[in-house]
PDB file of C-alpha atoms in Angstrom:
ATOM      1  CA  ALA D   1     176.943 -59.686 -39.712  1.00  0.00           C
ATOM      2  CA  ASN D   2     179.640 -62.245 -39.021  1.00  0.00           C
ATOM      3  CA  GLN D   3     180.565 -61.241 -35.454  1.00  0.00           C
ATOM      4  CA  ILE D   4     184.138 -60.575 -36.586  1.00  0.00           C
ATOM      5  CA  SER D   5     185.942 -59.155 -33.571  1.00  0.00           C
ATOM      6  CA  GLY D   6     189.278 -57.530 -32.879  1.00  0.00           C
ATOM      7  CA  SER D   7     190.783 -54.926 -35.151  1.00  0.00           C
ATOM      8  CA  ILE D   8     191.011 -54.280 -38.883  1.00  0.00           C
ATOM      9  CA  PRO D   9     194.496 -55.476 -39.934  1.00  0.00           C
ATOM     10  CA  ALA D  10     196.878 -52.701 -41.019  1.00  0.00           C
ATOM     11  CA  CYS D  11     198.019 -54.854 -43.961  1.00  0.00           C
ATOM     12  CA  ILE D  12     194.673 -54.085 -45.656  1.00  0.00           C
ATOM     13  CA  GLU D  13     196.538 -51.380 -47.594  1.00  0.00           C
ATOM     14  CA  ASN D  14     198.259 -54.181 -49.546  1.00  0.00           C
ATOM     15  CA  VAL D  15     194.947 -54.817 -51.326  1.00  0.00           C
ATOM     16  CA  THR D  16     195.598 -51.749 -53.473  1.00  0.00           C
ATOM     17  CA  SER D  17     192.790 -52.338 -55.986  1.00  0.00           C
ATOM     18  CA  LEU D  18     190.102 -52.795 -53.308  1.00  0.00           C
ATOM     19  CA  ARG D  19     186.894 -51.039 -54.402  1.00  0.00           C
ATOM     20  CA  TYR D  20     184.331 -52.086 -51.788  1.00  0.00           C
ATOM     21  CA  LEU D  21     184.981 -52.708 -48.094  1.00  0.00           C
ATOM     22  CA  TYR D  22     181.944 -53.858 -46.125  1.00  0.00           C
ATOM     23  CA  LEU D  23     182.746 -54.773 -42.515  1.00  0.00           C
ATOM     24  CA  ASP D  24     179.518 -53.431 -41.037  1.00  0.00           C
ATOM     25  CA  SER D  25     177.533 -55.070 -38.228  1.00  0.00           C
ATOM     26  CA  ASN D  26     180.389 -56.882 -36.549  1.00  0.00           C
ATOM     27  CA  ALA D  27     182.215 -56.567 -33.243  1.00  0.00           C
ATOM     28  CA  LEU D  28     185.273 -54.702 -34.501  1.00  0.00           C
ATOM     29  CA  SER D  29     186.996 -52.589 -31.887  1.00  0.00           C
ATOM     30  CA  SER D  30     190.158 -50.462 -31.705  1.00  0.00           C
ATOM     31  CA  SER D  31     190.576 -47.619 -34.174  1.00  0.00           C
ATOM     32  CA  VAL D  32     190.466 -47.661 -37.961  1.00  0.00           C
ATOM     33  CA  PRO D  33     194.061 -48.331 -39.053  1.00  0.00           C
ATOM     34  CA  THR D  34     195.661 -45.368 -40.834  1.00  0.00           C
ATOM     35  CA  THR D  35     196.351 -47.684 -43.773  1.00  0.00           C
ATOM     36  CA  VAL D  36     192.621 -47.727 -44.641  1.00  0.00           C
ATOM     37  CA  TRP D  37     192.904 -44.049 -45.629  1.00  0.00           C
ATOM     38  CA  ASN D  38     195.519 -45.047 -48.272  1.00  0.00           C
ATOM     39  CA  LEU D  39     193.062 -47.151 -50.308  1.00  0.00           C
ATOM     40  CA  LYS D  40     192.943 -44.697 -53.205  1.00  0.00           C
ATOM     41  CA  ASP D  41     190.646 -46.834 -55.395  1.00  0.00           C
ATOM     42  CA  LEU D  42     188.081 -47.481 -52.654  1.00  0.00           C
ATOM     43  CA  LEU D  43     184.552 -46.525 -53.726  1.00  0.00           C
ATOM     44  CA  VAL D  44     182.560 -47.705 -50.692  1.00  0.00           C
ATOM     45  CA  LEU D  45     183.703 -47.909 -47.078  1.00  0.00           C
ATOM     46  CA  ASN D  46     181.100 -49.320 -44.698  1.00  0.00           C
ATOM     47  CA  LEU D  47     182.307 -49.879 -41.128  1.00  0.00           C
ATOM     48  CA  SER D  48     178.963 -49.071 -39.479  1.00  0.00           C
ATOM     49  CA  SER D  49     177.576 -50.865 -36.418  1.00  0.00           C
ATOM     50  CA  ASN D  50     180.824 -51.855 -34.744  1.00  0.00           C
ATOM     51  CA  SER D  51     182.666 -50.579 -31.680  1.00  0.00           C
ATOM     52  CA  LEU D  52     185.361 -48.636 -33.502  1.00  0.00           C
ATOM     53  CA  ARG D  53     187.118 -45.919 -31.521  1.00  0.00           C
ATOM     54  CA  GLY D  54     189.635 -43.248 -32.389  1.00  0.00           C
ATOM     55  CA  SER D  55     189.127 -40.224 -34.582  1.00  0.00           C
ATOM     56  CA  LEU D  56     188.806 -39.298 -38.242  1.00  0.00           C
ATOM     57  CA  PRO D  57     192.194 -38.121 -39.543  1.00  0.00           C
ATOM     58  CA  PRO D  58     192.756 -35.454 -42.231  1.00  0.00           C
ATOM     59  CA  GLU D  59     194.061 -38.351 -44.384  1.00  0.00           C
ATOM     60  CA  ILE D  60     190.446 -39.331 -45.042  1.00  0.00           C
ATOM     61  CA  ARG D  61     190.897 -37.010 -48.066  1.00  0.00           C
ATOM     62  CA  ASN D  62     193.123 -39.709 -49.644  1.00  0.00           C
ATOM     63  CA  LEU D  63     189.970 -41.693 -50.445  1.00  0.00           C
ATOM     64  CA  LYS D  64     189.591 -39.536 -53.559  1.00  0.00           C
ATOM     65  CA  ALA D  65     187.453 -42.063 -55.448  1.00  0.00           C
ATOM     66  CA  ALA D  66     185.068 -42.745 -52.540  1.00  0.00           C
ATOM     67  CA  ILE D  67     181.378 -42.240 -53.181  1.00  0.00           C
ATOM     68  CA  SER D  68     180.112 -43.614 -49.852  1.00  0.00           C
ATOM     69  CA  ILE D  69     181.557 -43.591 -46.333  1.00  0.00           C
ATOM     70  CA  ASP D  70     179.435 -45.067 -43.543  1.00  0.00           C
ATOM     71  CA  LEU D  71     180.974 -45.014 -40.073  1.00  0.00           C
ATOM     72  CA  SER D  72     177.689 -44.668 -38.198  1.00  0.00           C
ATOM     73  CA  ILE D  73     176.957 -46.477 -34.908  1.00  0.00           C
ATOM     74  CA  ASN D  74     180.497 -46.626 -33.546  1.00  0.00           C
ATOM     75  CA  GLU D  75     182.427 -44.824 -30.813  1.00  0.00           C
ATOM     76  CA  ILE D  76     184.409 -42.455 -33.041  1.00  0.00           C
ATOM     77  CA  SER D  77     185.356 -39.221 -31.295  1.00  0.00           C
ATOM     78  CA  GLY D  78     187.179 -35.996 -32.108  1.00  0.00           C
ATOM     79  CA  GLY D  79     186.196 -33.616 -34.869  1.00  0.00           C
ATOM     80  CA  ILE D  80     185.130 -33.933 -38.490  1.00  0.00           C
ATOM     81  CA  PRO D  81     188.253 -33.090 -40.521  1.00  0.00           C
ATOM     82  CA  SER D  82     187.872 -30.153 -42.906  1.00  0.00           C
ATOM     83  CA  SER D  83     189.758 -32.233 -45.499  1.00  0.00           C
ATOM     84  CA  ILE D  84     186.419 -33.971 -46.251  1.00  0.00           C
ATOM     85  CA  GLY D  85     185.790 -30.931 -48.456  1.00  0.00           C
ATOM     86  CA  ASP D  86     188.425 -32.310 -50.862  1.00  0.00           C
ATOM     87  CA  MET D  87     186.348 -35.425 -51.550  1.00  0.00           C
ATOM     88  CA  VAL D  88     184.657 -34.306 -54.744  1.00  0.00           C
ATOM     89  CA  ASN D  89     183.064 -37.692 -55.574  1.00  0.00           C
ATOM     90  CA  LEU D  90     181.509 -38.294 -52.159  1.00  0.00           C
ATOM     91  CA  GLN D  91     177.751 -38.907 -52.329  1.00  0.00           C
ATOM     92  CA  ASN D  92     177.050 -40.396 -48.881  1.00  0.00           C
ATOM     93  CA  LEU D  93     178.650 -39.394 -45.596  1.00  0.00           C
ATOM     94  CA  LEU D  94     177.046 -41.180 -42.675  1.00  0.00           C
ATOM     95  CA  LEU D  95     178.533 -40.427 -39.256  1.00  0.00           C
ATOM     96  CA  ALA D  96     175.458 -40.753 -37.019  1.00  0.00           C
ATOM     97  CA  TYR D  97     175.570 -42.289 -33.531  1.00  0.00           C
ATOM     98  CA  ASN D  98     179.181 -41.571 -32.655  1.00  0.00           C
ATOM     99  CA  ARG D  99     180.916 -39.248 -30.190  1.00  0.00           C
ATOM    100  CA  LEU D 100     181.994 -36.589 -32.664  1.00  0.00           C
ATOM    101  CA  GLU D 101     182.670 -33.124 -31.255  1.00  0.00           C
ATOM    102  CA  GLY D 102     183.530 -29.704 -32.579  1.00  0.00           C
ATOM    103  CA  SER D 103     181.858 -27.945 -35.462  1.00  0.00           C
ATOM    104  CA  ILE D 104     180.594 -29.003 -38.875  1.00  0.00           C
ATOM    105  CA  PRO D 105     183.375 -27.951 -41.273  1.00  0.00           C
ATOM    106  CA  VAL D 106     182.456 -25.143 -43.678  1.00  0.00           C
ATOM    107  CA  SER D 107     184.418 -27.095 -46.313  1.00  0.00           C
ATOM    108  CA  ILE D 108     181.677 -29.763 -46.538  1.00  0.00           C
ATOM    109  CA  GLY D 109     179.916 -27.171 -48.712  1.00  0.00           C
ATOM    110  CA  THR D 110     182.458 -27.970 -51.470  1.00  0.00           C
ATOM    111  CA  THR D 111     181.565 -31.682 -51.674  1.00  0.00           C
ATOM    112  CA  LEU D 112     179.128 -30.895 -54.467  1.00  0.00           C
ATOM    113  CA  SER D 113     178.223 -34.547 -55.183  1.00  0.00           C
ATOM    114  CA  LEU D 114     176.921 -35.072 -51.641  1.00  0.00           C
ATOM    115  CA  GLU D 115     173.393 -36.529 -51.553  1.00  0.00           C
ATOM    116  CA  TRP D 116     173.136 -37.942 -48.006  1.00  0.00           C
ATOM    117  CA  LEU D 117     174.686 -36.309 -44.943  1.00  0.00           C
ATOM    118  CA  ASP D 118     173.809 -37.795 -41.553  1.00  0.00           C
ATOM    119  CA  LEU D 119     175.538 -36.237 -38.535  1.00  0.00           C
ATOM    120  CA  SER D 120     172.788 -37.007 -36.020  1.00  0.00           C
ATOM    121  CA  HIS D 121     173.315 -38.307 -32.473  1.00  0.00           C
ATOM    122  CA  ASN D 122     176.768 -36.832 -31.818  1.00  0.00           C
ATOM    123  CA  HIS D 123     178.105 -33.973 -29.676  1.00  0.00           C
ATOM    124  CA  LEU D 124     178.598 -31.428 -32.476  1.00  0.00           C
ATOM    125  CA  THR D 125     178.610 -27.756 -31.487  1.00  0.00           C
ATOM    126  CA  GLY D 126     178.620 -24.446 -33.332  1.00  0.00           C
ATOM    127  CA  THR D 127     176.402 -23.627 -36.288  1.00  0.00           C
ATOM    128  CA  ILE D 128     175.240 -25.378 -39.439  1.00  0.00           C
ATOM    129  CA  PRO D 129     177.458 -23.755 -42.104  1.00  0.00           C
ATOM    130  CA  MET D 130     175.598 -21.683 -44.693  1.00  0.00           C
ATOM    131  CA  SER D 131     178.027 -23.209 -47.232  1.00  0.00           C
ATOM    132  CA  LEU D 132     175.844 -26.343 -47.166  1.00  0.00           C
ATOM    133  CA  GLU D 133     173.268 -24.379 -49.197  1.00  0.00           C
ATOM    134  CA  ASN D 134     175.639 -24.983 -52.165  1.00  0.00           C
ATOM    135  CA  LEU D 135     174.992 -28.728 -52.078  1.00  0.00           C
ATOM    136  CA  ARG D 136     172.455 -28.876 -54.903  1.00  0.00           C
ATOM    137  CA  SER D 137     172.401 -32.718 -54.901  1.00  0.00           C
ATOM    138  CA  LEU D 138     171.679 -33.015 -51.169  1.00  0.00           C
ATOM    139  CA  VAL D 139     168.400 -34.889 -50.673  1.00  0.00           C
ATOM    140  CA  TYR D 140     168.857 -36.027 -47.059  1.00  0.00           C
ATOM    141  CA  PHE D 141     170.332 -34.083 -44.150  1.00  0.00           C
ATOM    142  CA  ASN D 142     170.125 -34.922 -40.466  1.00  0.00           C
ATOM    143  CA  ALA D 143     171.813 -32.962 -37.676  1.00  0.00           C
ATOM    144  CA  SER D 144     169.358 -33.867 -34.917  1.00  0.00           C
ATOM    145  CA  TYR D 145     170.469 -34.758 -31.384  1.00  0.00           C
ATOM    146  CA  ASN D 146     173.587 -32.584 -31.247  1.00  0.00           C
ATOM    147  CA  LYS D 147     174.440 -29.318 -29.477  1.00  0.00           C
ATOM    148  CA  LEU D 148     174.102 -27.004 -32.478  1.00  0.00           C
ATOM    149  CA  ARG D 149     172.999 -23.362 -32.275  1.00  0.00           C
ATOM    150  CA  GLY D 150     172.315 -20.461 -34.584  1.00  0.00           C
ATOM    151  CA  GLU D 151     170.453 -20.080 -37.845  1.00  0.00           C
ATOM    152  CA  ILE D 152     169.454 -23.078 -39.934  1.00  0.00           C
ATOM    153  CA  PRO D 153     170.293 -22.498 -43.617  1.00  0.00           C
ATOM    154  CA  SER D 154     167.114 -22.109 -45.669  1.00  0.00           C
ATOM    155  CA  LYS D 155     168.227 -21.879 -49.308  1.00  0.00           C
ATOM    156  CA  GLY D 156     169.259 -24.552 -51.792  1.00  0.00           C
ATOM    157  CA  PRO D 157     168.481 -28.074 -50.590  1.00  0.00           C
ATOM    158  CA  PHE D 158     167.371 -26.741 -47.186  1.00  0.00           C
ATOM    159  CA  SER D 159     164.174 -25.460 -48.787  1.00  0.00           C
ATOM    160  CA  ASN D 160     163.094 -29.145 -48.931  1.00  0.00           C
ATOM    161  CA  PHE D 161     164.043 -30.215 -45.391  1.00  0.00           C
ATOM    162  CA  THR D 162     161.698 -30.288 -42.402  1.00  0.00           C
ATOM    163  CA  GLY D 163     162.090 -29.946 -38.655  1.00  0.00           C
ATOM    164  CA  GLU D 164     162.850 -33.689 -38.474  1.00  0.00           C
ATOM    165  CA  SER D 165     166.422 -32.904 -39.552  1.00  0.00           C
ATOM    166  CA  PHE D 166     167.051 -30.588 -36.585  1.00  0.00           C
ATOM    167  CA  ILE D 167     165.303 -32.155 -33.550  1.00  0.00           C
ATOM    168  CA  SER D 168     166.896 -31.822 -30.112  1.00  0.00           C
ATOM    169  CA  ASN D 169     169.703 -29.316 -30.469  1.00  0.00           C
ATOM    170  CA  GLU D 170     170.848 -26.595 -28.109  1.00  0.00           C
ATOM    171  CA  ALA D 171     169.590 -23.378 -29.698  1.00  0.00           C
ATOM    172  CA  LEU D 172     168.768 -23.532 -33.397  1.00  0.00           C
ATOM    173  CA  CYS D 173     166.589 -20.849 -34.969  1.00  0.00           C
ATOM    174  CA  GLY D 174     165.170 -20.284 -38.414  1.00  0.00           C
ATOM    175  CA  ALA D 175     162.165 -20.677 -40.684  1.00  0.00           C
ATOM    176  CA  PRO D 176     158.829 -21.760 -39.114  1.00  0.00           C
ATOM    177  CA  ARG D 177     158.830 -24.987 -41.169  1.00  0.00           C
ATOM    178  CA  PHE D 178     161.778 -26.205 -39.063  1.00  0.00           C
ATOM    179  CA  HIS D 179     159.703 -25.931 -35.830  1.00  0.00           C
ATOM    180  CA  VAL D 180     162.361 -23.781 -34.137  1.00  0.00           C
ATOM    181  CA  PRO D 181     162.156 -20.188 -32.858  1.00  0.00           C
ATOM    182  CA  SER D 182     162.712 -17.489 -35.471  1.00  0.00           C
ATOM    183  CA  CYS D 183     166.156 -15.909 -35.376  1.00  0.00           C
ATOM    184  CA  PRO D 184     166.559 -12.515 -33.672  1.00  0.00           C
TER     185      PRO D 184
END
């Protein structure tokens, strides 16, 4: 934490071989410049705990090498782009404590390397896609404190999750171990 304020400079794309970008726990505001999504060699992007606004563009898919993206604890709004499903190397996707809306893209079920997925404390609606049962490497999942409804997946990695992952949603249903009503 350096208390860096202002915005991330657009010229960051000139650092073409950048592998790790840690700007977490600062006072960065404005939106993430579109040039960040052009850093094709970037492995880790950590912009958590700032005051970043704006939305996640489909161009996030350009971070083909990325294994970890942490944008948690910001003011990011809009939806989660379905293009995240193209990110085959992604292991960690942390988007908690933002203002994200819309549904969880079905395409996330194709990010087969995913181990950690935290979508908690947003305004997400719709259902938890059954496609997430395909994520055999998933060891942590949190969708609590959203507005989700419908059946919680129960196969694949979901056989190891507990009710903690689903607290405080609109109308989730599923297996008794999730501490939600059973589905009709």
